[in-house]
Amino acid sequence: MRVRLTQLDGSLPNLALMKLAHWHRERGDEVHYVRHAHRDLMEPDYDRVYGSAIFAFSADRVAEFMRTWPGAIVGGTGSESKMTIEEITGPDHDGYDYSLYPWYEPSLGFTQRGCRLSCKFCVVPGKEGKNRSVSTIADIWRGEEHPRKIHLLDNDFFGQPEEQWRARVEEIRAGGFKVCLNQGINVRLLTPAAAEALATIEYRDDAFKERRLYTAWDNLKDEGIFFKGMDMLEAAGIPPKHVMSYMLVGFDKNETWDRLWHRFNRMVERGISPYPMVFDCRARDADRYRELKRFQRWVVTGLYRAVPFSDYDAGKKAQRKERAVQLSFLDAA
Ligand code: SF4
């Protein structure tokens, strides 16, 4: 069987496609991995075509893909499909084909799925359901010939039973692993015990260079609980300068620039790096969306430290940089 695996967005390896590649190759199938939706001039016919999209902003690409490949199987958090990989591979198949991404050094995976919260804009609770442990660090790590770098895609690491997250933290610590948690830890439900555990591990950014913990402050009404969590991190020995916080903008219909600036300024004053995530509000207010994207570029390029927003010109160079930074921070399988 000839199979096309199509990664429609994201710069990180796509875990779902890696699993499908492994499953098909075990069956002796011929696997072609591509990143474009269109059909190349020289492309052969396929017996089966898959597409995976993880971002909502990829809707246009998904539509193009479906027009080009009618009958394709599409999945991922950026699609409307609720299909899981296990429905294709069966529940017992294990294994990921990293050969799709020969440049990638860390080991990638989930220790848990699901989330304790249910934010209105988020697909995770609907797609992943209740919080549960799924793998150990030993399961995820590719072994001695690979660096001790683990990129976890968990959406709620501390939502799994305490004995499980404690066991994972101990594995990370004892094994000398560096770990990236760029889906974010849930600071609203943080406990002092969880903060203390985080302080004992080598948390890193997604390049595994800088000390970085990721979290989110999406609603103004969460101000008190957000800073309570930040206080816990700081009391445990994690300085705010290690924290990058996603901030959703454009979703709340009552959002004003004053409210947005309040969130932004409070984080900056505390030493936290904000990372605006722009909700696609084009249908409601295209001008506001454009202005929010300009705000996002101003922040993620770091220019907010040097140039007032009113003077910022989001030219082409800044747009390219913003795109690169966005892709590196937002990947998820
Ligand atoms: S806390 Fe994060 S993963 Fe959980 S529902 Fe909210 S946005 Fe989604």
JSON list of C-alpha atoms in Angstrom, two decimals, residues 3 11 17-18 25 29 39 41 67 79 113 134-135 145 153 166 172 177 184 192 215 224 226 242 304 306-307:
[
{"chain": "A", "resi": 3, "resn": "VAL", "atom": "CA", "xyz": [0.53, 6.09, 1.87]},
{"chain": "A", "resi": 11, "resn": "SER", "atom": "CA", "xyz": [7.31, 23.12, 12.94]},
{"chain": "A", "resi": 17, "resn": "LEU", "atom": "CA", "xyz": [1.99, 11.17, 11.78]},
{"chain": "A", "resi": 18, "resn": "MET", "atom": "CA", "xyz": [5.02, 9.53, 13.39]},
{"chain": "A", "resi": 25, "resn": "ARG", "atom": "CA", "xyz": [5.91, 0.61, 7.81]},
{"chain": "A", "resi": 29, "resn": "ASP", "atom": "CA", "xyz": [3.60, -0.13, 3.35]},
{"chain": "A", "resi": 39, "resn": "ARG", "atom": "CA", "xyz": [-0.41, 17.53, -5.45]},
{"chain": "A", "resi": 41, "resn": "LEU", "atom": "CA", "xyz": [3.42, 17.35, -10.69]},
{"chain": "A", "resi": 67, "resn": "ARG", "atom": "CA", "xyz": [-10.35, 19.53, -2.21]},
{"chain": "A", "resi": 79, "resn": "SER", "atom": "CA", "xyz": [-9.37, 20.07, 12.23]},
{"chain": "A", "resi": 113, "resn": "ARG", "atom": "CA", "xyz": [-3.75, 13.52, 28.27]},
{"chain": "A", "resi": 134, "resn": "VAL", "atom": "CA", "xyz": [-0.39, 7.69, 29.55]},
{"chain": "A", "resi": 135, "resn": "SER", "atom": "CA", "xyz": [3.41, 7.26, 29.53]},
{"chain": "A", "resi": 145, "resn": "GLU", "atom": "CA", "xyz": [22.12, 7.09, 21.82]},
{"chain": "A", "resi": 153, "resn": "LEU", "atom": "CA", "xyz": [3.27, 17.95, 24.98]},
{"chain": "A", "resi": 166, "resn": "ARG", "atom": "CA", "xyz": [5.70, 12.74, 41.40]},
{"chain": "A", "resi": 172, "resn": "ILE", "atom": "CA", "xyz": [13.32, 13.52, 35.12]},
{"chain": "A", "resi": 177, "resn": "PHE", "atom": "CA", "xyz": [16.85, 15.02, 31.78]},
{"chain": "A", "resi": 184, "resn": "GLY", "atom": "CA", "xyz": [2.19, 25.29, 29.60]},
{"chain": "A", "resi": 192, "resn": "PRO", "atom": "CA", "xyz": [3.02, 24.60, 46.55]},
{"chain": "A", "resi": 215, "resn": "THR", "atom": "CA", "xyz": [1.98, 29.08, 31.42]},
{"chain": "A", "resi": 224, "resn": "GLY", "atom": "CA", "xyz": [-5.77, 36.94, 41.45]},
{"chain": "A", "resi": 226, "resn": "PHE", "atom": "CA", "xyz": [-2.66, 33.76, 38.21]},
{"chain": "A", "resi": 242, "resn": "HIS", "atom": "CA", "xyz": [12.04, 32.10, 33.75]},
{"chain": "A", "resi": 304, "resn": "TYR", "atom": "CA", "xyz": [8.22, 46.13, 23.25]},
{"chain": "A", "resi": 306, "resn": "ALA", "atom": "CA", "xyz": [12.72, 49.24, 22.98]},
{"chain": "A", "resi": 307, "resn": "VAL", "atom": "CA", "xyz": [9.97, 50.81, 20.87]}
]
